[in-house]
């Protein structure tokens, strides 16, 4: 059956697009992704990057407090069973995503647990191929497939994720484990500078570890970082291993020189890996215009249209700058409204 709107992606942008499109009576179908080994390997499991984090303290509407009663009454028992016991304060990333999912379903979004593997753009409608071979035809498609943080791919990095290893200072930097403790930021781009500066609000010291002797970031960001007395650059070193204990998490990072100098070990409670992101747009190559970093181009500033009529983009797959849950959710809303108005005008 032909759909008015197919949404691809199950992060904050996808679910928000689902909520808005369903409330606009567009009966959206949302491909939330598959729980496959391949997606696990690539860090592209359903529910997006928030599903990989712990506490979320910066999403408006979820202040510190005990949400356990609310979660028990608002989520299906089966879905609730996926979540870690919630005996503390505030909301976690996985809980927030489950709540958004429930909200989208409540208004009538139909959810399919498959990946979109291909879009075939057409003159009057587009075909979305799912990983189980089903082809969905849609008047409008909203792509909200997010991005994945690049990792160093060290076993010790994987072992300490969410226990001192993070790829987002804005998401995790204010957690108690980093407060008044030294931390390391890995990377030399604008994200590394920005997050290192952000972390100085909480950490006692921030080591900025870069593999070359010159940062890639814009000079204004580099100057800002280097002028901060809490930031100490560590040039020409790469991470050899992240060290820690089962119970406490990260305690040290072992570094290897890229210039033949002696190895060194830094005492840190956290390692923030900021070596870039990869938007989940591989399946869109040759479909819509992508920029040089493979983010979807939205030619009209402030709008969610892509280079192809009837295909809209929301969230981190089209945003290399803000990359926050709240900005992704907002752009999901915008994409649903843009799609609704475009459909109205066309029909
Ligand atoms: P990026 O510019 O691609 O920088 C990634 C950094 O990580 C580079 O310094 C790179 O080193 C390093 N790196 C990559 N792989 C590594 C590895 N395996 N081990 C160690 N280091 C590694 O990524 P980004 O900083 O996320 O920025 C992405 C885009 O967003 C950029 O266009 C940036 O300007 C933009 N951005 C803008 C702002 C802002 O304007 N406020 C803030 C954030 C991001 P090399 O330099 O040696 O390649």
XYZ file of C-alpha atoms and ligand atoms in Angstrom:
395
model
C 0.000 0.000 0.000
C 1.269 3.425 -0.838
C 2.036 5.635 2.152
C 1.835 9.356 2.459
C 4.939 9.501 4.651
C 7.711 7.010 5.384
C 10.156 8.011 8.124
C 13.566 6.342 8.310
C 15.353 6.371 11.660
C 14.483 5.971 15.313
C 16.403 8.635 17.176
C 14.822 11.829 18.540
C 14.370 13.235 15.003
C 12.588 10.127 13.694
C 10.219 9.731 16.637
C 9.385 13.439 16.709
C 8.661 13.350 12.977
C 6.427 10.340 13.712
C 4.532 12.173 16.475
C 3.914 15.224 14.293
C 3.113 13.336 11.083
C 0.712 11.012 12.908
C -1.046 13.927 14.594
C -1.408 15.513 11.153
C -3.287 12.334 10.078
C -0.580 11.324 7.627
C -0.488 7.734 8.975
C 3.304 7.538 8.876
C 5.245 4.336 8.672
C 8.576 4.434 10.471
C 11.497 2.089 9.772
C 13.215 1.954 13.156
C 16.133 -0.270 12.105
C 16.947 -3.878 12.824
C 18.524 -5.377 15.938
C 21.202 -7.010 13.801
C 24.821 -7.984 14.451
C 25.839 -5.717 11.573
C 24.162 -2.714 13.195
C 25.720 -3.618 16.541
C 29.149 -3.706 14.911
C 28.609 -0.365 13.144
C 27.074 1.397 16.173
C 23.837 1.917 14.249
C 21.369 -0.023 16.359
C 17.768 1.242 16.583
C 16.998 4.193 18.890
C 20.136 6.090 17.913
C 23.031 7.436 19.899
C 20.944 8.252 22.973
C 20.327 4.548 23.455
C 24.064 4.214 24.050
C 24.258 6.809 26.807
C 23.353 6.797 30.472
C 21.829 9.826 32.227
C 20.433 12.612 30.067
C 20.483 15.842 32.044
C 20.027 18.402 29.268
C 16.780 17.333 27.587
C 14.126 19.868 28.619
C 11.240 18.427 30.584
C 13.198 15.691 32.329
C 14.640 17.276 35.466
C 16.178 15.358 38.299
C 13.554 13.207 39.964
C 12.299 9.669 40.296
C 10.596 8.702 37.044
C 10.202 5.013 37.839
C 6.455 5.192 38.557
C 5.845 7.111 35.396
C 7.890 4.682 33.300
C 6.061 1.706 34.754
C 2.689 3.110 33.824
C 3.634 4.572 30.438
C 5.633 1.789 28.791
C 4.614 -1.728 27.760
C 5.944 -4.294 30.231
C 7.858 -5.995 27.418
C 9.685 -2.806 26.412
C 10.214 -1.780 30.022
C 12.049 -5.061 30.589
C 14.801 -3.883 28.184
C 15.698 -0.997 30.446
C 18.080 -1.091 33.354
C 16.359 -0.880 36.746
C 15.649 2.751 37.318
C 16.458 3.434 40.936
C 18.052 6.840 40.529
C 17.241 10.333 39.375
C 16.344 11.822 36.032
C 15.933 10.042 32.727
C 18.412 7.851 30.851
C 18.980 7.920 27.100
C 17.315 4.525 26.510
C 14.309 5.529 28.641
C 13.884 8.793 26.782
C 13.928 6.943 23.476
C 11.379 4.387 24.681
C 9.094 7.212 25.792
C 9.385 8.968 22.435
C 8.701 5.675 20.639
C 5.632 5.062 22.763
C 4.407 8.593 22.088
C 4.790 8.177 18.315
C 2.959 4.819 18.389
C 0.232 6.294 20.597
C -0.682 8.773 17.856
C -0.708 6.081 15.166
C 2.816 5.775 13.782
C 3.295 2.276 12.397
C 6.725 0.915 13.296
C 8.687 -1.645 11.275
C 11.876 -3.095 12.800
C 13.911 -3.142 9.600
C 16.630 -0.966 8.066
C 16.114 1.098 4.953
C 18.735 -0.153 2.520
C 17.887 1.860 -0.567
C 15.705 4.731 -1.762
C 14.596 4.803 -5.373
C 13.448 8.337 -6.062
C 10.572 8.703 -8.499
C 8.708 11.505 -10.248
C 5.602 11.380 -8.076
C 6.571 9.005 -5.266
C 9.648 7.307 -3.826
C 10.364 3.643 -3.154
C 11.978 2.747 0.151
C 13.560 -0.719 0.175
C 13.670 -2.378 3.593
C 16.222 -4.950 4.755
C 13.640 -7.756 4.637
C 13.031 -7.108 0.941
C 9.763 -5.221 1.369
C 9.426 -2.106 -0.768
C 7.379 0.775 0.632
C 6.136 3.435 -1.735
C 5.751 6.904 -0.235
C 4.722 10.364 -1.374
C 7.149 11.883 1.086
C 10.172 10.402 2.846
C 11.747 11.825 5.999
C 15.321 10.648 6.497
C 16.375 10.764 10.144
C 19.094 8.144 10.261
C 21.458 10.048 12.548
C 25.198 9.795 12.753
C 27.586 7.593 14.613
C 30.571 8.755 16.603
C 33.884 7.500 15.318
C 35.765 5.406 17.828
C 39.391 4.413 18.187
C 38.305 0.766 18.051
C 40.416 -0.389 20.987
C 39.019 -3.262 23.085
C 39.654 -1.228 26.274
C 37.662 1.662 24.800
C 34.657 -0.604 24.268
C 35.070 -2.101 27.741
C 34.826 1.290 29.481
C 32.078 2.933 27.400
C 29.707 4.736 29.766
C 32.177 4.123 32.592
C 34.525 6.944 31.746
C 34.715 6.609 27.968
C 32.405 8.925 26.062
C 32.126 10.493 22.626
C 30.115 13.527 23.764
C 31.181 15.980 26.447
C 27.918 17.929 26.263
C 26.009 14.707 26.944
C 28.200 13.283 29.694
C 30.656 15.933 30.891
C 28.624 17.060 33.888
C 28.326 13.574 35.345
C 29.664 13.260 38.882
C 32.502 10.934 37.893
C 34.220 13.739 35.932
C 33.730 16.545 38.462
C 37.000 17.967 39.808
C 38.915 15.128 38.148
C 41.427 15.226 35.290
C 40.091 13.981 31.933
C 41.537 13.501 28.448
C 40.046 14.611 25.149
C 41.301 12.794 22.057
C 41.202 14.640 18.722
C 42.362 17.843 17.084
C 39.282 19.164 15.311
C 36.679 21.764 16.305
C 34.677 19.174 18.246
C 37.705 18.292 20.361
C 38.402 22.004 21.077
C 34.774 22.754 21.847
C 34.322 19.762 24.109
C 37.650 20.332 25.864
C 36.557 23.908 26.673
C 33.159 22.663 27.829
C 34.766 20.072 30.087
C 36.785 22.735 31.912
C 33.526 23.706 33.654
C 33.588 20.389 35.491
C 36.990 18.736 35.292
C 40.040 19.830 37.286
C 42.236 19.512 34.181
C 41.721 18.596 30.527
C 44.493 16.960 28.511
C 43.965 17.591 24.802
C 45.669 14.673 23.057
C 46.280 14.952 19.316
C 48.135 12.633 16.982
C 49.956 15.446 15.169
C 51.838 18.517 16.401
C 49.267 20.878 14.929
C 45.525 20.965 15.519
C 43.103 20.671 12.631
C 40.522 22.959 14.274
C 39.883 26.573 13.273
C 42.459 28.954 14.740
C 39.877 30.802 16.837
C 38.863 27.545 18.539
C 42.475 26.494 19.006
C 43.319 29.842 20.612
C 40.305 29.632 22.898
C 41.316 26.149 24.013
C 44.983 26.979 24.483
C 44.176 30.164 26.414
C 42.221 28.126 28.937
C 44.470 27.480 31.941
C 42.822 24.119 32.612
C 43.671 22.730 29.152
C 47.049 21.117 28.527
C 47.809 20.086 24.931
C 49.575 16.776 24.406
C 50.894 16.808 20.858
C 51.931 13.837 18.737
C 50.504 11.067 20.866
C 47.864 8.421 20.170
C 45.963 6.290 22.640
C 47.557 2.916 23.207
C 45.127 1.705 25.809
C 42.517 2.920 28.264
C 43.147 1.603 31.734
C 40.762 1.202 34.619
C 39.076 -1.041 37.084
C 35.952 -3.092 36.744
C 34.243 -1.269 39.593
C 35.370 2.331 39.199
C 35.815 2.549 35.432
C 38.568 4.584 33.761
C 41.583 5.587 35.854
C 44.328 6.157 33.270
C 45.081 6.476 29.583
C 48.276 5.049 28.104
C 49.697 7.084 25.203
C 52.153 6.236 22.477
C 54.260 8.863 20.748
C 53.949 9.319 16.982
C 57.409 10.950 16.987
C 59.449 8.212 18.615
C 59.317 9.811 22.067
C 58.780 7.798 25.245
C 55.281 6.488 25.953
C 53.383 8.135 28.799
C 50.433 7.450 31.033
C 48.015 10.104 32.261
C 45.852 9.749 35.365
C 42.301 10.538 34.229
C 38.755 9.650 35.233
C 37.488 10.011 31.675
C 38.499 9.754 28.040
C 36.421 11.727 25.558
C 36.965 10.442 22.037
C 36.230 13.289 19.604
C 37.667 12.118 16.323
C 34.706 12.975 14.140
C 31.308 11.534 13.302
C 30.060 9.566 10.337
C 26.515 10.322 9.213
C 24.446 7.226 8.472
C 23.901 8.120 4.852
C 25.690 5.338 2.948
C 22.412 4.192 1.425
C 21.763 7.718 0.103
C 24.846 8.001 -2.073
C 23.626 9.095 -5.528
C 20.089 9.679 -4.180
C 20.248 13.086 -2.486
C 23.075 15.602 -2.417
C 25.603 14.948 0.359
C 28.399 17.293 1.466
C 32.077 16.384 1.539
C 31.605 14.743 4.984
C 28.541 12.833 3.680
C 25.985 14.855 5.649
C 22.725 15.457 3.760
C 22.611 18.902 2.184
C 19.468 20.946 2.873
C 19.658 23.665 0.223
C 17.098 26.008 1.806
C 18.533 27.456 5.028
C 16.326 26.710 8.028
C 14.198 24.175 6.123
C 14.372 20.381 5.895
C 13.978 19.841 2.137
C 16.808 17.967 0.406
C 17.955 18.159 -3.203
C 15.157 15.724 -4.145
C 11.541 16.868 -4.147
C 9.564 14.974 -1.509
C 12.602 13.794 0.480
C 13.213 15.631 3.747
C 16.081 15.283 6.224
C 16.088 15.742 9.984
C 18.519 15.284 12.837
C 22.195 14.419 12.879
C 22.304 12.914 9.371
C 22.003 16.513 8.161
C 23.647 18.371 11.057
C 27.390 18.415 11.688
C 27.204 21.352 14.080
C 24.670 20.998 16.927
C 24.130 17.223 17.129
C 21.987 17.407 20.270
C 18.914 15.337 21.104
C 16.818 18.467 21.450
C 17.938 19.960 18.118
C 17.365 16.603 16.404
C 13.853 16.397 17.880
C 13.137 19.960 16.764
C 14.223 19.232 13.208
C 12.089 16.067 13.174
C 9.130 18.291 13.960
C 10.156 20.695 11.196
C 10.497 17.860 8.662
C 7.017 16.550 9.466
C 5.526 20.035 9.071
C 7.501 20.629 5.850
C 6.310 17.259 4.492
C 2.696 17.957 5.483
C 2.683 21.376 3.801
C 4.451 20.027 0.731
C 1.842 17.248 0.415
C -1.019 19.721 0.851
C 0.389 22.029 -1.800
C 1.041 19.183 -4.199
C -2.372 17.632 -3.792
P 37.162 16.567 12.238
O 37.279 17.990 11.867
O 37.125 15.533 11.185
O 38.398 16.256 13.212
C 38.643 14.966 13.666
C 39.962 14.989 14.452
O 40.172 13.685 14.984
C 41.173 15.336 13.601
O 42.026 16.209 14.308
C 41.835 13.984 13.365
O 43.245 14.055 13.295
C 41.476 13.228 14.616
N 41.398 11.802 14.378
C 40.672 11.149 13.429
N 40.829 9.817 13.542
C 41.679 9.636 14.582
C 42.246 8.489 15.199
N 41.930 7.255 14.781
N 43.076 8.666 16.244
C 43.390 9.906 16.681
N 42.888 11.023 16.160
C 42.048 10.887 15.113
O 35.851 16.271 13.138
P 35.064 17.226 14.145
O 35.996 17.918 15.063
O 34.003 16.375 14.738
O 34.384 18.289 13.187
C 33.505 17.875 12.132
C 32.969 19.094 11.384
O 32.099 19.826 12.245
C 34.073 20.067 10.991
O 33.733 20.632 9.749
C 34.041 21.107 12.064
O 34.538 22.371 11.652
C 32.565 21.140 12.406
N 32.381 21.613 13.792
C 32.240 22.936 13.993
C 32.087 23.427 15.279
C 31.945 24.892 15.488
O 31.975 25.624 14.528
N 31.759 25.366 16.684
C 32.099 22.556 16.360
C 32.242 21.191 16.126
C 32.395 20.741 14.824
P 43.993 14.732 12.036
O 43.813 16.198 12.222
O 45.395 14.267 12.175
O 43.324 14.197 10.808
